[in-house]
Structure formats: C-alpha cells, structure tokens
Amino acid sequence: MAFTPPSFPSRIHELSPEEQSVYRQLDSARMPQHIAIIMDGNGRWAGKRALKRFLGHQKGAESVQYVVETASRINLPWLTLYAFSLENNLRRPKAEVSFLMKLLKSYLIGNVKRMNDNNVRMAYIGRTHDLPQEVQDTMQWAMESTAKNTGTTLTLALNYGARTEIVDAVRSILTNLATEAHTRGCSIDDLLGAGALESLDEASIARALYTREMPDPDLVIRTSGEQRISNFLLWQIAYSEIFITDRLWPDFRGIHLLEAIQAYQRRERRFGGLGENLTDENLSTLEPADEVAEEIKDHLLPESESRSESKADHALPRR
C-alpha cells in the first residue's frame, strides 16, 4: 500500500534553538514518514533516584508530551508509541497496572487541548477492548475530539502484542472467509479450491493487521539501551532501521528524536537489495561462485568428509 505524506505549513520556527540546530542538518527529502518508539526505562529512572516506580511512569508521560510536540512541529506524519504491552497487563503487579490505566486516562484528558493546538490526531492499536471500560470511554472521547486534525497521527499501542496482532489478523481472515462461504452458499473448501488460498498474500495479511491504515515504520527507536524488540510490530518492522539509545525514556526529549532521525539519515536503506554504490561494474569483479565454493570446500566440510569426497573425485572416469 502506497502512502503519500500530506503537506502542512512549516512549524520549524516553533522548535527550540537547540532543536533547530539539529534540524538544519537534516535532509528534508529523506525524512522518515513513520517513527515507532519502544518507551523503556521508567522504572529504572525512578530506581536510580530512589523513587517509586509510579513516579517514573509519571515522568515518562511528560516525555511523551515533549516528543509529540516536536514530531508535530517537523510534520512527522506518523508516530507510534509502545505504551502498554499485553505482557505488562498480564505480568505487572495489579497496583502498577491500575496506576498506568489512571495515568493514561489522566494524560488523555489533560492533553486533548494540547493535541488540538498541535494538530495531532489520536489513534490506538492493540486489544483495547480488554481495558477498563472507563479508560476505553476516555480513549474514544480523545480520538473523536482530535479526529479532524490533519497533522501527526499519534498511535498508542495499548494492551498490544505483535504475535497477538498476527493471531487476530488470521482470525479475521478466516472469519471473513467463513462469512463469504455462507453468503455464497458454499463450503470453505469450495472457496479455497476457487483460488481463495492462492489469493492470500502479504498484502492481504497486512490489510488485516491493526496497522492497516498506516505505513510501516521507517525508524524504530528504543530507549534504555536494551537490544530487543519486545514483541512490537514484528510484521511491520521487517525493513525498519533500529536506533538504540542508553537514555532512559523519562530523559528523552524532542532533540533526541531529531538526533535519532539524523542517525537514520546516515544509513543506506537497501530493503534486501544492493546499495546505491554497488554497480554492475563492481559485480563483474566478483569471483565466480563455483570457484569460491571449490576454494572454501575443505574449510566447510569435516576432515573425514573432505578426504572421502576427494577420493571420489579421483575415481571419476576421465573423458
């Protein structure tokens, strides 16, 4: 699915002087269209200061405000934040989960005006129907209150897990298939025989994911230094660039978002192909594959196999 980024009036002048200094070094033609962030380190931030974890989460919510505002000022079309995972819901202490739900509700109520002022539109992905009803109501209110905005789409991943997302996508596809079979008055086997199986491809699965309305992330940022994906957008980040910073999320600000974009622009995205600097002329200098295989054969095979293969070669009749 092709996504055409909309154009908006420039708000670069609203960046801080430090942010403007970094922004001026960026190539406006190579800006990412979608950035996804794994916001990690709230608990460690609090622990380093001998504070309760709740205060770390509270400080992390402030970082969200700063980063979203910077994203909106540089006209980033899509920003997705990993706010609350399915595993958080199942494995964290109930008191902490309850606090996070209250913090989410408070954040939405307190920032809708700010989002409208910054032309930010709210969206959500995840099994949000399992969240407390009062939280769902507030989420719906915030989404409706910002629905007419045309700037950055801020998507919160809530009660989210990437494997669960794929399971839900498969369930949706199977449900639609069963519905179509019922409508046509035939069996699912009949539909499969009529080409339904062959028509199932990457694009049809992507259309069944939570993220069907947005492009895949160009850049994934993870704070706190952890080098793992943590079950986040596994399908969508197949070719995303990954930027890891040791900075804990409560200390992450808009300028750090711009620095991550700066690092992203220094990379060459290949999507499984060849780099721009590798030409046909370069390829012509490569040694033939069969010659390379012969040279390294003895290094790849166990010594006994190498000897036996060598004997077999000598036993072949000459022509």
PDB file of C-alpha atoms in Angstrom, residues 65-263:
ATOM      1  CA  GLN A  65       4.226  15.412  25.530  1.00  0.00           C
ATOM      2  CA  TYR A  66       7.629  16.834  24.549  1.00  0.00           C
ATOM      3  CA  VAL A  67       8.308  14.255  21.848  1.00  0.00           C
ATOM      4  CA  VAL A  68       4.825  14.517  20.320  1.00  0.00           C
ATOM      5  CA  GLU A  69       5.102  18.295  20.101  1.00  0.00           C
ATOM      6  CA  THR A  70       8.471  18.108  18.345  1.00  0.00           C
ATOM      7  CA  ALA A  71       7.113  15.451  15.969  1.00  0.00           C
ATOM      8  CA  SER A  72       4.175  17.695  15.105  1.00  0.00           C
ATOM      9  CA  ARG A  73       6.441  20.707  14.540  1.00  0.00           C
ATOM     10  CA  ILE A  74       8.543  18.847  11.970  1.00  0.00           C
ATOM     11  CA  ASN A  75       5.343  17.489  10.344  1.00  0.00           C
ATOM     12  CA  LEU A  76       6.092  13.831  11.035  1.00  0.00           C
ATOM     13  CA  PRO A  77       3.016  12.079   9.602  1.00  0.00           C
ATOM     14  CA  TRP A  78       3.011   9.017  11.879  1.00  0.00           C
ATOM     15  CA  LEU A  79       4.290   8.446  15.420  1.00  0.00           C
ATOM     16  CA  THR A  80       3.552   5.168  17.212  1.00  0.00           C
ATOM     17  CA  LEU A  81       4.390   4.705  20.899  1.00  0.00           C
ATOM     18  CA  TYR A  82       4.552   1.347  22.670  1.00  0.00           C
ATOM     19  CA  ALA A  83       2.687   2.497  25.753  1.00  0.00           C
ATOM     20  CA  PHE A  84       1.340  -0.668  27.381  1.00  0.00           C
ATOM     21  CA  SER A  85       2.028  -4.214  26.248  1.00  0.00           C
ATOM     22  CA  LEU A  86      -0.159  -7.289  26.629  1.00  0.00           C
ATOM     23  CA  GLU A  87       2.632  -8.706  28.803  1.00  0.00           C
ATOM     24  CA  ASN A  88       2.538  -5.584  31.011  1.00  0.00           C
ATOM     25  CA  ASN A  89      -1.145  -6.238  31.610  1.00  0.00           C
ATOM     26  CA  LEU A  90      -0.626  -9.900  32.464  1.00  0.00           C
ATOM     27  CA  ARG A  91       2.650  -9.829  34.395  1.00  0.00           C
ATOM     28  CA  ARG A  92       2.901  -6.499  36.199  1.00  0.00           C
ATOM     29  CA  PRO A  93       1.541  -6.087  39.753  1.00  0.00           C
ATOM     30  CA  LYS A  94      -2.143  -5.134  39.758  1.00  0.00           C
ATOM     31  CA  ALA A  95      -1.404  -1.909  41.632  1.00  0.00           C
ATOM     32  CA  GLU A  96       1.044  -0.807  38.915  1.00  0.00           C
ATOM     33  CA  VAL A  97      -1.362  -1.729  36.099  1.00  0.00           C
ATOM     34  CA  SER A  98      -4.129   0.188  37.850  1.00  0.00           C
ATOM     35  CA  PHE A  99      -1.861   3.229  38.164  1.00  0.00           C
ATOM     36  CA  LEU A 100      -0.902   3.023  34.477  1.00  0.00           C
ATOM     37  CA  MET A 101      -4.577   2.981  33.496  1.00  0.00           C
ATOM     38  CA  LYS A 102      -5.246   6.057  35.641  1.00  0.00           C
ATOM     39  CA  LEU A 103      -2.171   7.743  34.175  1.00  0.00           C
ATOM     40  CA  LEU A 104      -3.375   7.006  30.628  1.00  0.00           C
ATOM     41  CA  LYS A 105      -6.797   8.433  31.383  1.00  0.00           C
ATOM     42  CA  SER A 106      -5.266  11.498  33.013  1.00  0.00           C
ATOM     43  CA  TYR A 107      -2.853  12.005  30.111  1.00  0.00           C
ATOM     44  CA  LEU A 108      -5.640  11.914  27.532  1.00  0.00           C
ATOM     45  CA  ILE A 109      -7.934  14.250  29.474  1.00  0.00           C
ATOM     46  CA  GLY A 110      -5.116  16.692  30.191  1.00  0.00           C
ATOM     47  CA  ASN A 111      -3.650  16.770  26.687  1.00  0.00           C
ATOM     48  CA  VAL A 112      -6.526  16.797  24.210  1.00  0.00           C
ATOM     49  CA  LYS A 113      -6.408  20.603  24.008  1.00  0.00           C
ATOM     50  CA  ARG A 114      -2.644  20.447  23.546  1.00  0.00           C
ATOM     51  CA  MET A 115      -3.070  17.866  20.781  1.00  0.00           C
ATOM     52  CA  ASN A 116      -5.635  20.041  19.035  1.00  0.00           C
ATOM     53  CA  ASP A 117      -3.328  23.043  19.331  1.00  0.00           C
ATOM     54  CA  ASN A 118      -0.601  20.955  17.660  1.00  0.00           C
ATOM     55  CA  ASN A 119      -2.917  19.439  15.010  1.00  0.00           C
ATOM     56  CA  VAL A 120      -2.319  15.916  16.392  1.00  0.00           C
ATOM     57  CA  ARG A 121      -4.792  13.110  15.789  1.00  0.00           C
ATOM     58  CA  MET A 122      -5.163  10.232  18.281  1.00  0.00           C
ATOM     59  CA  ALA A 123      -5.354   6.556  17.331  1.00  0.00           C
ATOM     60  CA  TYR A 124      -4.839   3.222  19.112  1.00  0.00           C
ATOM     61  CA  ILE A 125      -3.761  -0.331  18.319  1.00  0.00           C
ATOM     62  CA  GLY A 126      -3.994  -3.440  20.464  1.00  0.00           C
ATOM     63  CA  ARG A 127      -6.676  -5.399  22.262  1.00  0.00           C
ATOM     64  CA  THR A 128      -8.107  -2.209  23.697  1.00  0.00           C
ATOM     65  CA  HIS A 129     -11.486  -3.885  24.280  1.00  0.00           C
ATOM     66  CA  ASP A 130      -9.901  -5.658  27.262  1.00  0.00           C
ATOM     67  CA  LEU A 131      -9.022  -2.391  29.022  1.00  0.00           C
ATOM     68  CA  PRO A 132     -11.290  -0.981  31.769  1.00  0.00           C
ATOM     69  CA  GLN A 133     -14.473   0.497  30.316  1.00  0.00           C
ATOM     70  CA  GLU A 134     -13.887   3.958  31.763  1.00  0.00           C
ATOM     71  CA  VAL A 135     -10.451   4.015  30.102  1.00  0.00           C
ATOM     72  CA  GLN A 136     -11.986   2.911  26.796  1.00  0.00           C
ATOM     73  CA  ASP A 137     -14.546   5.701  27.080  1.00  0.00           C
ATOM     74  CA  THR A 138     -11.821   8.296  27.611  1.00  0.00           C
ATOM     75  CA  MET A 139      -9.815   6.890  24.697  1.00  0.00           C
ATOM     76  CA  GLN A 140     -12.847   7.125  22.442  1.00  0.00           C
ATOM     77  CA  TRP A 141     -13.520  10.698  23.572  1.00  0.00           C
ATOM     78  CA  ALA A 142      -9.911  11.733  22.879  1.00  0.00           C
ATOM     79  CA  MET A 143      -9.960  10.103  19.454  1.00  0.00           C
ATOM     80  CA  GLU A 144     -13.224  11.775  18.493  1.00  0.00           C
ATOM     81  CA  SER A 145     -12.046  15.132  19.867  1.00  0.00           C
ATOM     82  CA  THR A 146      -8.930  15.059  17.661  1.00  0.00           C
ATOM     83  CA  ALA A 147     -10.417  13.284  14.616  1.00  0.00           C
ATOM     84  CA  LYS A 148     -10.496  16.426  12.440  1.00  0.00           C
ATOM     85  CA  ASN A 149      -6.816  17.192  12.932  1.00  0.00           C
ATOM     86  CA  THR A 150      -4.641  16.657   9.867  1.00  0.00           C
ATOM     87  CA  GLY A 151      -1.111  16.654  11.281  1.00  0.00           C
ATOM     88  CA  THR A 152       0.796  13.917  13.089  1.00  0.00           C
ATOM     89  CA  THR A 153      -1.186  10.782  13.853  1.00  0.00           C
ATOM     90  CA  LEU A 154      -0.180   9.695  17.347  1.00  0.00           C
ATOM     91  CA  THR A 155      -0.914   5.988  17.770  1.00  0.00           C
ATOM     92  CA  LEU A 156      -0.694   4.467  21.236  1.00  0.00           C
ATOM     93  CA  ALA A 157      -0.079   0.720  21.334  1.00  0.00           C
ATOM     94  CA  LEU A 158      -2.166  -0.333  24.333  1.00  0.00           C
ATOM     95  CA  ASN A 159      -2.615  -3.882  25.597  1.00  0.00           C
ATOM     96  CA  TYR A 160      -0.612  -4.663  22.486  1.00  0.00           C
ATOM     97  CA  GLY A 161       1.457  -7.669  21.435  1.00  0.00           C
ATOM     98  CA  ALA A 162       2.722  -8.274  17.894  1.00  0.00           C
ATOM     99  CA  ARG A 163       2.143 -12.027  17.975  1.00  0.00           C
ATOM    100  CA  THR A 164      -1.381 -11.427  19.237  1.00  0.00           C
ATOM    101  CA  GLU A 165      -1.884  -8.942  16.406  1.00  0.00           C
ATOM    102  CA  ILE A 166      -0.928 -11.607  13.863  1.00  0.00           C
ATOM    103  CA  VAL A 167      -3.240 -14.130  15.562  1.00  0.00           C
ATOM    104  CA  ASP A 168      -6.080 -11.604  15.394  1.00  0.00           C
ATOM    105  CA  ALA A 169      -5.308 -10.953  11.719  1.00  0.00           C
ATOM    106  CA  VAL A 170      -5.500 -14.679  10.896  1.00  0.00           C
ATOM    107  CA  ARG A 171      -8.754 -14.976  12.833  1.00  0.00           C
ATOM    108  CA  SER A 172     -10.166 -12.035  10.888  1.00  0.00           C
ATOM    109  CA  ILE A 173      -9.182 -13.562   7.554  1.00  0.00           C
ATOM    110  CA  LEU A 174     -10.724 -16.928   8.476  1.00  0.00           C
ATOM    111  CA  THR A 175     -13.894 -15.264   9.764  1.00  0.00           C
ATOM    112  CA  ASN A 176     -14.250 -13.298   6.525  1.00  0.00           C
ATOM    113  CA  LEU A 177     -13.701 -16.475   4.545  1.00  0.00           C
ATOM    114  CA  ALA A 178     -16.401 -18.313   6.501  1.00  0.00           C
ATOM    115  CA  THR A 179     -18.784 -15.373   6.056  1.00  0.00           C
ATOM    116  CA  GLU A 180     -18.164 -15.295   2.322  1.00  0.00           C
ATOM    117  CA  ALA A 181     -18.761 -19.043   2.071  1.00  0.00           C
ATOM    118  CA  HIS A 182     -22.035 -18.698   3.969  1.00  0.00           C
ATOM    119  CA  THR A 183     -23.126 -15.789   1.752  1.00  0.00           C
ATOM    120  CA  ARG A 184     -22.388 -17.747  -1.411  1.00  0.00           C
ATOM    121  CA  GLY A 185     -23.998 -20.903  -0.059  1.00  0.00           C
ATOM    122  CA  CYS A 186     -20.863 -22.984  -0.485  1.00  0.00           C
ATOM    123  CA  SER A 187     -18.226 -24.578   1.737  1.00  0.00           C
ATOM    124  CA  ILE A 188     -14.867 -23.072   2.705  1.00  0.00           C
ATOM    125  CA  ASP A 189     -13.234 -25.907   0.751  1.00  0.00           C
ATOM    126  CA  ASP A 190     -15.075 -24.694  -2.348  1.00  0.00           C
ATOM    127  CA  LEU A 191     -13.687 -21.185  -1.867  1.00  0.00           C
ATOM    128  CA  LEU A 192     -10.183 -22.496  -1.335  1.00  0.00           C
ATOM    129  CA  GLY A 193     -10.488 -24.549  -4.492  1.00  0.00           C
ATOM    130  CA  ALA A 194     -11.711 -21.482  -6.365  1.00  0.00           C
ATOM    131  CA  GLY A 195      -8.474 -19.597  -5.654  1.00  0.00           C
ATOM    132  CA  ALA A 196      -9.002 -18.106  -2.175  1.00  0.00           C
ATOM    133  CA  LEU A 197      -5.859 -19.813  -0.896  1.00  0.00           C
ATOM    134  CA  GLU A 198      -3.685 -18.519  -3.750  1.00  0.00           C
ATOM    135  CA  SER A 199      -5.026 -15.003  -3.231  1.00  0.00           C
ATOM    136  CA  LEU A 200      -3.785 -14.961   0.359  1.00  0.00           C
ATOM    137  CA  ASP A 201      -0.554 -12.956   0.229  1.00  0.00           C
ATOM    138  CA  GLU A 202       1.457 -10.459   2.272  1.00  0.00           C
ATOM    139  CA  ALA A 203      -0.787  -7.597   1.208  1.00  0.00           C
ATOM    140  CA  SER A 204      -3.978  -9.343   2.349  1.00  0.00           C
ATOM    141  CA  ILE A 205      -2.413 -10.151   5.719  1.00  0.00           C
ATOM    142  CA  ALA A 206      -1.219  -6.554   6.093  1.00  0.00           C
ATOM    143  CA  ARG A 207      -4.778  -5.362   5.466  1.00  0.00           C
ATOM    144  CA  ALA A 208      -5.945  -7.489   8.402  1.00  0.00           C
ATOM    145  CA  LEU A 209      -3.417  -6.067  10.888  1.00  0.00           C
ATOM    146  CA  TYR A 210      -4.194  -3.326  13.421  1.00  0.00           C
ATOM    147  CA  THR A 211      -1.904  -1.016  11.424  1.00  0.00           C
ATOM    148  CA  ARG A 212      -3.736  -1.360   8.111  1.00  0.00           C
ATOM    149  CA  GLU A 213      -4.277   2.428   7.900  1.00  0.00           C
ATOM    150  CA  MET A 214      -0.614   3.401   8.303  1.00  0.00           C
ATOM    151  CA  PRO A 215       2.680   2.765   6.510  1.00  0.00           C
ATOM    152  CA  ASP A 216       5.306   0.504   8.059  1.00  0.00           C
ATOM    153  CA  PRO A 217       7.775   2.313  10.347  1.00  0.00           C
ATOM    154  CA  ASP A 218      10.914   3.683   8.721  1.00  0.00           C
ATOM    155  CA  LEU A 219      12.622   4.029  12.084  1.00  0.00           C
ATOM    156  CA  VAL A 220      12.238   2.217  15.407  1.00  0.00           C
ATOM    157  CA  ILE A 221      13.718   3.899  18.486  1.00  0.00           C
ATOM    158  CA  ARG A 222      14.314   2.017  21.723  1.00  0.00           C
ATOM    159  CA  THR A 223      15.357   3.817  24.872  1.00  0.00           C
ATOM    160  CA  SER A 224      17.218   2.415  27.931  1.00  0.00           C
ATOM    161  CA  GLY A 225      19.843   0.527  25.922  1.00  0.00           C
ATOM    162  CA  GLU A 226      18.030  -2.792  25.734  1.00  0.00           C
ATOM    163  CA  GLN A 227      18.697  -4.520  22.410  1.00  0.00           C
ATOM    164  CA  ARG A 228      15.453  -6.343  21.772  1.00  0.00           C
ATOM    165  CA  ILE A 229      12.142  -5.709  20.017  1.00  0.00           C
ATOM    166  CA  SER A 230       9.897  -6.905  22.860  1.00  0.00           C
ATOM    167  CA  ASN A 231       7.092  -8.225  20.648  1.00  0.00           C
ATOM    168  CA  PHE A 232       6.496  -4.850  18.990  1.00  0.00           C
ATOM    169  CA  LEU A 233       5.279  -4.545  15.384  1.00  0.00           C
ATOM    170  CA  LEU A 234       7.088  -7.734  14.335  1.00  0.00           C
ATOM    171  CA  TRP A 235       5.444  -7.866  10.909  1.00  0.00           C
ATOM    172  CA  GLN A 236       5.747  -4.145  10.178  1.00  0.00           C
ATOM    173  CA  ILE A 237       9.425  -3.574  11.068  1.00  0.00           C
ATOM    174  CA  ALA A 238      10.887  -6.150   8.679  1.00  0.00           C
ATOM    175  CA  TYR A 239      12.967  -3.418   6.984  1.00  0.00           C
ATOM    176  CA  SER A 240      12.871  -0.660   9.585  1.00  0.00           C
ATOM    177  CA  GLU A 241      16.064   0.996  10.767  1.00  0.00           C
ATOM    178  CA  ILE A 242      16.614   0.493  14.502  1.00  0.00           C
ATOM    179  CA  PHE A 243      18.123   3.153  16.753  1.00  0.00           C
ATOM    180  CA  ILE A 244      19.000   2.226  20.342  1.00  0.00           C
ATOM    181  CA  THR A 245      19.922   4.800  22.965  1.00  0.00           C
ATOM    182  CA  ASP A 246      21.034   4.273  26.562  1.00  0.00           C
ATOM    183  CA  ARG A 247      18.947   7.281  27.550  1.00  0.00           C
ATOM    184  CA  LEU A 248      16.001   6.298  29.758  1.00  0.00           C
ATOM    185  CA  TRP A 249      12.595   7.309  28.468  1.00  0.00           C
ATOM    186  CA  PRO A 250      11.861   9.979  31.131  1.00  0.00           C
ATOM    187  CA  ASP A 251      15.027  11.785  29.958  1.00  0.00           C
ATOM    188  CA  PHE A 252      14.133  11.557  26.249  1.00  0.00           C
ATOM    189  CA  ARG A 253      13.154  14.838  24.594  1.00  0.00           C
ATOM    190  CA  GLY A 254      12.374  16.259  21.171  1.00  0.00           C
ATOM    191  CA  ILE A 255      16.023  16.982  20.430  1.00  0.00           C
ATOM    192  CA  HIS A 256      16.814  13.300  20.946  1.00  0.00           C
ATOM    193  CA  LEU A 257      14.119  12.420  18.419  1.00  0.00           C
ATOM    194  CA  LEU A 258      15.849  14.703  15.910  1.00  0.00           C
ATOM    195  CA  GLU A 259      19.237  13.134  16.711  1.00  0.00           C
ATOM    196  CA  ALA A 260      17.751   9.688  16.026  1.00  0.00           C
ATOM    197  CA  ILE A 261      16.484  10.954  12.653  1.00  0.00           C
ATOM    198  CA  GLN A 262      19.964  12.327  11.984  1.00  0.00           C
ATOM    199  CA  ALA A 263      21.448   8.855  12.625  1.00  0.00           C
TER     200      ALA A 263
END
